[in-house]
C-alpha positions as CSV (number, residue, x, y, z in Angstrom):
1,M,14.0,-102.9,75.8
2,S,13.5,-100.9,72.6
3,L,11.8,-97.7,71.5
4,S,8.0,-98.4,71.1
5,T,6.4,-97.3,67.8
6,S,3.4,-99.5,67.8
7,A,0.8,-96.8,68.6
8,P,1.9,-94.4,65.8
9,A,2.0,-97.4,63.4
10,E,-1.6,-98.4,64.3
11,A,-2.8,-94.9,64.1
12,A,-1.2,-94.5,60.7
13,A,-3.2,-97.5,59.4
14,V,-6.4,-95.5,60.0
15,D,-5.2,-91.9,59.6
16,R,-4.1,-91.3,56.0
17,T,-3.1,-87.7,56.6
18,P,0.4,-87.2,55.1
19,A,3.2,-86.7,57.5
20,I,4.3,-83.6,55.5
21,T,2.3,-81.5,53.1
22,L,3.8,-78.7,51.1
23,R,1.7,-76.3,49.0
24,G,3.0,-73.5,46.8
25,L,6.2,-73.5,48.8
26,R,8.5,-70.7,47.7
27,K,11.7,-69.2,49.1
28,T,13.7,-66.3,47.7
29,Y,16.9,-64.5,48.8
30,G,16.7,-61.1,47.2
31,D,16.5,-61.9,43.5
32,V,17.6,-65.5,43.9
33,V,14.8,-68.0,43.8
34,A,15.9,-71.0,45.9
35,V,12.6,-72.9,46.0
36,D,10.0,-72.2,43.3
37,H,6.4,-73.3,44.0
38,V,6.9,-76.8,45.4
39,D,3.8,-79.0,46.0
40,L,4.5,-82.3,47.8
41,D,2.9,-84.9,50.0
42,I,5.1,-87.3,52.0
43,A,3.3,-90.3,53.5
44,D,3.4,-91.3,57.2
45,G,6.2,-93.9,57.6
46,E,7.7,-93.3,54.2
47,F,11.5,-93.2,53.4
48,F,11.5,-90.2,51.1
49,S,14.6,-88.7,49.4
50,M,15.1,-85.3,47.9
51,L,17.8,-85.7,45.2
52,G,19.6,-83.0,43.2
53,P,22.9,-81.2,42.7
54,S,24.2,-78.3,44.8
55,G,21.9,-75.3,44.5
56,S,18.9,-77.3,43.3
57,G,16.7,-76.3,46.3
58,K,16.5,-79.6,48.1
59,T,18.3,-78.5,51.3
60,T,16.3,-75.3,51.5
61,V,13.1,-77.3,51.3
62,L,14.4,-79.5,54.2
63,R,15.2,-76.3,56.2
64,L,11.7,-74.9,55.5
65,I,10.2,-78.2,56.9
66,A,12.4,-78.0,60.0
67,G,11.6,-74.3,60.5
68,F,15.2,-73.1,60.2
69,E,14.0,-70.9,57.3
70,Q,10.7,-69.1,56.8
71,A,8.9,-69.5,53.6
72,T,8.5,-66.5,51.3
73,A,5.1,-68.0,50.2
74,G,3.2,-71.2,50.6
75,T,2.5,-73.5,53.5
76,V,4.1,-76.4,55.5
77,D,1.7,-78.8,57.2
78,L,2.9,-81.6,59.6
79,G,0.3,-84.3,60.2
80,G,-2.4,-81.9,58.9
81,V,-1.3,-79.0,61.2
82,D,-0.1,-75.8,59.6
83,V,3.3,-75.0,61.0
84,T,4.5,-72.5,58.4
85,R,5.1,-69.8,61.0
86,S,6.0,-72.1,63.9
87,A,9.4,-72.2,65.5
88,P,11.6,-75.3,65.0
89,F,11.1,-76.5,68.6
90,E,7.3,-76.3,68.1
91,R,7.5,-78.9,65.2
92,D,7.4,-82.6,65.7
93,V,10.6,-83.1,63.7
94,H,14.3,-83.7,64.4
95,T,17.2,-83.0,62.0
96,V,20.4,-85.0,61.6
97,F,23.2,-83.1,59.9
98,Q,26.4,-84.2,58.1
99,D,28.2,-82.5,60.9
100,Y,27.2,-84.7,63.9
101,A,27.6,-81.8,66.4
102,L,28.2,-84.1,69.4
103,F,29.3,-82.5,72.6
104,P,32.9,-83.7,73.1
105,H,32.9,-83.3,76.9
106,M,29.9,-85.5,77.4
107,S,29.7,-89.3,77.3
108,V,27.8,-90.9,74.4
109,L,24.9,-91.7,76.7
110,D,24.7,-88.1,77.9
111,N,24.8,-86.8,74.3
112,V,21.8,-89.0,73.4
113,A,19.9,-87.9,76.6
114,Y,20.6,-84.2,76.1
115,G,17.3,-83.4,74.3
116,L,15.3,-85.1,77.0
117,R,17.2,-83.1,79.6
118,V,16.2,-79.9,77.8
119,R,12.6,-81.2,78.0
120,K,13.0,-81.5,81.8
121,M,12.6,-85.2,81.8
122,G,13.8,-86.9,85.1
123,K,17.3,-88.2,85.1
124,K,16.4,-91.9,85.6
125,E,13.8,-91.9,82.8
126,R,16.0,-90.0,80.3
127,R,18.9,-92.3,80.9
128,E,16.7,-95.3,80.3
129,R,15.3,-93.8,77.1
130,A,18.8,-92.9,76.0
131,Q,20.0,-96.4,76.6
132,Q,17.1,-97.8,74.6
133,A,18.0,-95.5,71.7
134,L,21.6,-96.6,71.8
135,D,20.5,-100.2,71.8
136,T,18.3,-99.5,68.8
137,V,21.4,-98.4,66.8
138,R,23.5,-101.2,68.2
139,L,25.8,-99.0,70.3
140,G,24.4,-99.8,73.8
141,H,27.7,-101.1,75.0
142,L,29.5,-97.7,74.2
143,G,27.4,-95.3,76.3
144,A,30.3,-94.5,78.6
145,R,32.7,-93.5,75.9
146,R,33.3,-89.9,74.6
147,P,32.6,-89.1,70.9
148,A,36.4,-88.8,70.2
149,Q,36.7,-92.5,71.0
150,L,34.3,-93.5,68.3
151,S,34.7,-94.1,64.6
152,G,32.9,-92.0,62.0
153,G,30.2,-94.6,61.5
154,Q,29.7,-94.9,65.3
155,R,29.4,-91.1,65.7
156,Q,26.8,-91.1,63.0
157,R,24.8,-93.7,64.8
158,V,25.0,-91.7,68.0
159,A,23.6,-88.7,66.1
160,L,20.7,-90.9,64.9
161,A,20.1,-92.2,68.5
162,R,20.0,-88.6,69.8
163,A,17.3,-87.8,67.2
164,I,15.1,-90.9,67.6
165,V,15.2,-90.7,71.4
166,L,12.8,-87.8,71.1
167,Q,10.4,-90.0,69.1
168,P,9.7,-87.3,66.4
169,R,7.0,-88.0,63.8
170,V,9.5,-87.0,61.1
171,L,13.3,-87.4,61.0
172,L,15.1,-85.0,58.6
173,L,18.5,-86.1,57.4
174,D,20.7,-83.6,55.6
175,E,23.3,-85.6,53.7
176,P,24.3,-87.4,56.9
177,L,26.6,-89.9,55.2
178,G,28.5,-87.5,53.1
179,A,31.6,-87.4,55.4
180,L,32.0,-91.2,55.5
181,D,34.2,-93.3,53.2
182,L,32.6,-95.5,50.5
183,K,32.6,-98.8,52.4
184,L,31.2,-97.3,55.6
185,R,28.7,-95.2,53.7
186,E,27.3,-98.4,52.0
187,Q,27.1,-100.1,55.4
188,M,25.3,-97.1,56.9
189,Q,22.8,-97.1,54.0
190,V,21.7,-100.7,54.9
191,E,21.5,-99.8,58.6
192,L,19.5,-96.6,57.9
193,K,16.9,-98.5,55.9
194,Q,16.6,-101.2,58.6
195,L,16.3,-98.6,61.3
196,Q,13.6,-96.7,59.4
197,R,11.6,-99.9,59.0
198,E,12.0,-100.8,62.7
199,L,10.9,-97.4,63.9
200,G,8.1,-96.9,61.3
201,I,8.6,-93.1,61.3
202,T,8.9,-90.8,58.3
203,F,12.5,-90.2,57.1
204,V,13.2,-87.3,54.7
205,F,16.6,-87.8,53.3
206,V,18.6,-85.1,51.3
207,T,21.4,-86.2,49.0
208,H,23.2,-85.4,45.8
209,D,24.2,-89.1,45.4
210,Q,21.8,-90.8,43.0
211,E,22.9,-94.3,43.9
212,E,22.2,-93.5,47.6
213,A,18.7,-92.3,46.8
214,L,17.9,-95.3,44.6
215,T,19.2,-97.7,47.3
216,L,17.3,-96.2,50.3
217,S,14.1,-94.6,49.1
218,D,10.4,-95.6,48.8
219,R,10.0,-92.5,46.6
220,I,12.4,-89.8,45.3
221,A,11.8,-86.2,44.3
222,V,14.5,-85.0,41.8
223,F,15.2,-81.3,42.2
224,D,16.6,-78.7,39.8
225,A,16.4,-74.9,39.8
226,G,14.2,-75.0,42.9
227,R,11.5,-77.2,41.4
228,I,10.7,-80.9,41.5
229,Q,11.5,-82.3,38.0
230,Q,10.2,-85.7,38.7
231,L,8.5,-87.6,41.6
232,G,8.3,-91.4,41.7
233,T,9.7,-94.6,43.0
234,P,13.4,-95.4,42.4
235,R,12.3,-97.8,39.6
236,E,10.1,-95.2,37.9
237,I,12.8,-92.5,38.1
238,Y,15.5,-94.8,36.7
239,E,13.6,-96.7,34.1
240,N,11.2,-94.0,33.0
241,P,12.9,-90.6,33.4
242,A,10.6,-87.7,32.6
243,S,13.2,-85.5,31.0
244,A,16.7,-85.3,29.6
245,Y,17.8,-83.7,32.9
246,V,16.5,-86.5,35.0
247,A,17.8,-89.2,32.6
248,G,21.3,-87.6,32.7
249,F,21.4,-86.9,36.4
250,V,20.1,-90.2,37.7
251,G,22.6,-92.8,36.5
252,T,24.4,-93.0,33.2
253,T,22.3,-92.9,30.0
254,N,22.5,-92.5,26.3
255,L,20.7,-89.4,25.3
256,F,19.5,-88.8,21.7
257,D,18.4,-85.3,20.8
258,A,15.7,-84.8,18.3
259,A,18.0,-84.9,15.3
260,T,19.8,-88.0,16.5
261,S,16.5,-89.7,17.4
262,Q,15.2,-89.2,13.9
263,R,18.4,-90.4,12.3
264,V,19.1,-93.5,14.6
265,L,15.6,-94.4,15.7
266,G,13.5,-93.0,12.9
267,V,11.2,-91.2,15.4
268,A,10.7,-87.6,16.4
269,G,11.6,-86.1,19.8
270,E,14.3,-86.7,22.5
271,H,14.9,-90.2,23.7
272,A,17.2,-92.2,26.1
273,V,18.4,-95.7,26.5
274,R,20.3,-97.1,29.5
275,P,23.8,-98.5,28.9
276,E,23.0,-102.0,30.3
277,R,20.3,-102.3,27.6
278,L,22.9,-102.2,24.8
279,R,24.3,-105.6,23.5
280,L,27.7,-105.7,21.8
281,S,29.1,-108.3,19.4
282,P,32.7,-108.1,18.0
283,G,33.2,-107.0,14.4
284,T,30.6,-106.0,11.9
285,D,27.5,-108.2,12.3
286,T,25.9,-108.4,8.8
287,A,22.6,-109.8,10.1
288,A,19.8,-107.3,9.7
289,A,18.0,-105.8,12.7
290,R,15.1,-107.9,13.9
291,D,11.6,-106.5,14.4
292,G,11.6,-104.2,17.4
293,E,15.4,-103.9,17.4
294,V,17.9,-101.1,16.6
295,R,21.2,-102.1,15.1
296,L,24.2,-99.8,14.8
297,E,27.9,-100.1,13.8
298,A,30.4,-98.5,16.1
299,V,34.1,-98.4,17.1
300,V,35.3,-98.9,20.7
301,V,36.8,-95.6,22.0
302,E,37.6,-96.8,25.5
303,T,36.8,-99.7,27.8
304,I,36.8,-99.1,31.6
305,Y,37.0,-102.0,34.0
306,L,34.6,-101.6,36.9
307,G,35.1,-104.9,38.7
308,T,31.5,-106.1,38.2
309,G,31.6,-105.1,34.5
310,N,33.0,-103.1,31.7
311,R,31.9,-99.6,30.7
312,V,32.5,-99.4,27.0
313,H,32.5,-96.0,25.2
314,L,31.6,-96.2,21.6
315,R,31.3,-93.9,18.5
316,T,29.3,-94.6,15.4
317,P,30.6,-93.6,11.9
318,D,28.4,-90.5,11.9
319,G,29.6,-89.3,15.3
320,V,27.0,-90.6,17.8
321,E,28.6,-91.2,21.2
322,L,27.3,-94.2,23.1
323,V,28.0,-96.0,26.4
324,A,27.4,-99.7,27.0
325,L,27.6,-101.6,30.2
326,E,28.6,-105.3,30.1
327,Q,29.0,-107.9,32.7
328,S,32.7,-108.6,33.4
329,T,33.2,-111.8,31.3
330,G,36.5,-110.9,29.7
331,S,35.0,-110.6,26.3
332,L,36.2,-107.1,25.9
333,D,39.7,-106.2,27.0
334,T,41.0,-102.6,27.1
335,R,44.3,-103.4,25.4
336,E,42.9,-105.7,22.7
337,H,39.6,-104.0,21.7
338,R,40.2,-100.3,21.8
339,G,39.7,-99.0,18.3
340,E,38.0,-102.2,17.0
341,D,34.7,-102.4,15.3
342,V,31.6,-103.7,17.1
343,T,27.9,-104.1,16.4
344,V,25.5,-102.5,18.8
345,R,21.9,-103.8,19.3
346,F,19.1,-102.8,21.6
347,A,15.4,-103.3,21.8
348,R,13.1,-100.4,20.8
349,A,11.0,-101.2,23.9
350,D,14.0,-100.1,26.0
351,V,14.1,-96.7,24.4
352,V,12.4,-94.1,26.7
353,P,10.8,-90.9,25.2
354,L,11.6,-87.7,27.0
355,S,9.7,-84.5,27.5
356,S,11.3,-81.4,26.2
């Protein structure tokens, strides 16, 4: 048996009402503005991430959606219903935190069934539903264990099962993978995405990890200073950042201020080019730049071996700092090439103009 989601999925095909609608959302704490006029629609069945550093406002927006905080101004709609002043238990959402908050004295099955018990569901039915939820997260064989007998990844899946057993329209996830080690976090990212596709419900995921957001999301909102700085698909955010802030926060990039852009590119304004777009050749290549290409001379400052490639830090004669990313072919070795001259080339089409 598995948790049924066919009816909501069929309804969503007809009903285009967003799962979440935020309009003019604002939250202040005294003189501190945590969220500053956020307008946002999150589609039904979407895996949506809110990405930003600590203090950017992303977690506060999540708490406003959940009802744990009350908005200073603006509205929160869930499925077209205004819930701005509704209590958390009146909203068709459930939140999964970084701290799993499992009851240590209860079995795994009883932990998952607890929310149904609060809702006064009969014992037989709630245990069947809890078992279905555990089966969904591939922990059906561990229902009799206590949380202390599970690994970190297993406890995280129990927390997810406890959330999905209530069959909310929206699942809110507040940095749920932050306490896991790298290997387990990568495994859980794959499982989260698969789970979301199987269930077909809306996931709203808060993270400060840009790679995590790019890996998981249908769309991403990049936050800073309580505002959305850019909203788009992972590809749009990475390949066409709207500003220097987004370009610098989401991945590594080479940022050219207005003066450097004029000197290096011959154009006005700020620009960016991703490290993987740069091509390096040893020594000084005397061949002129081809049409649509930028050619620079530089010296290797440092080469960092990443396993899958080399991150090469460069400096041009006039002091422009660059980073290039090369596949690990052995062509550049840290000991042999630090301090040596290279020629840098990249296509003008790979240069992205940035708003000020």
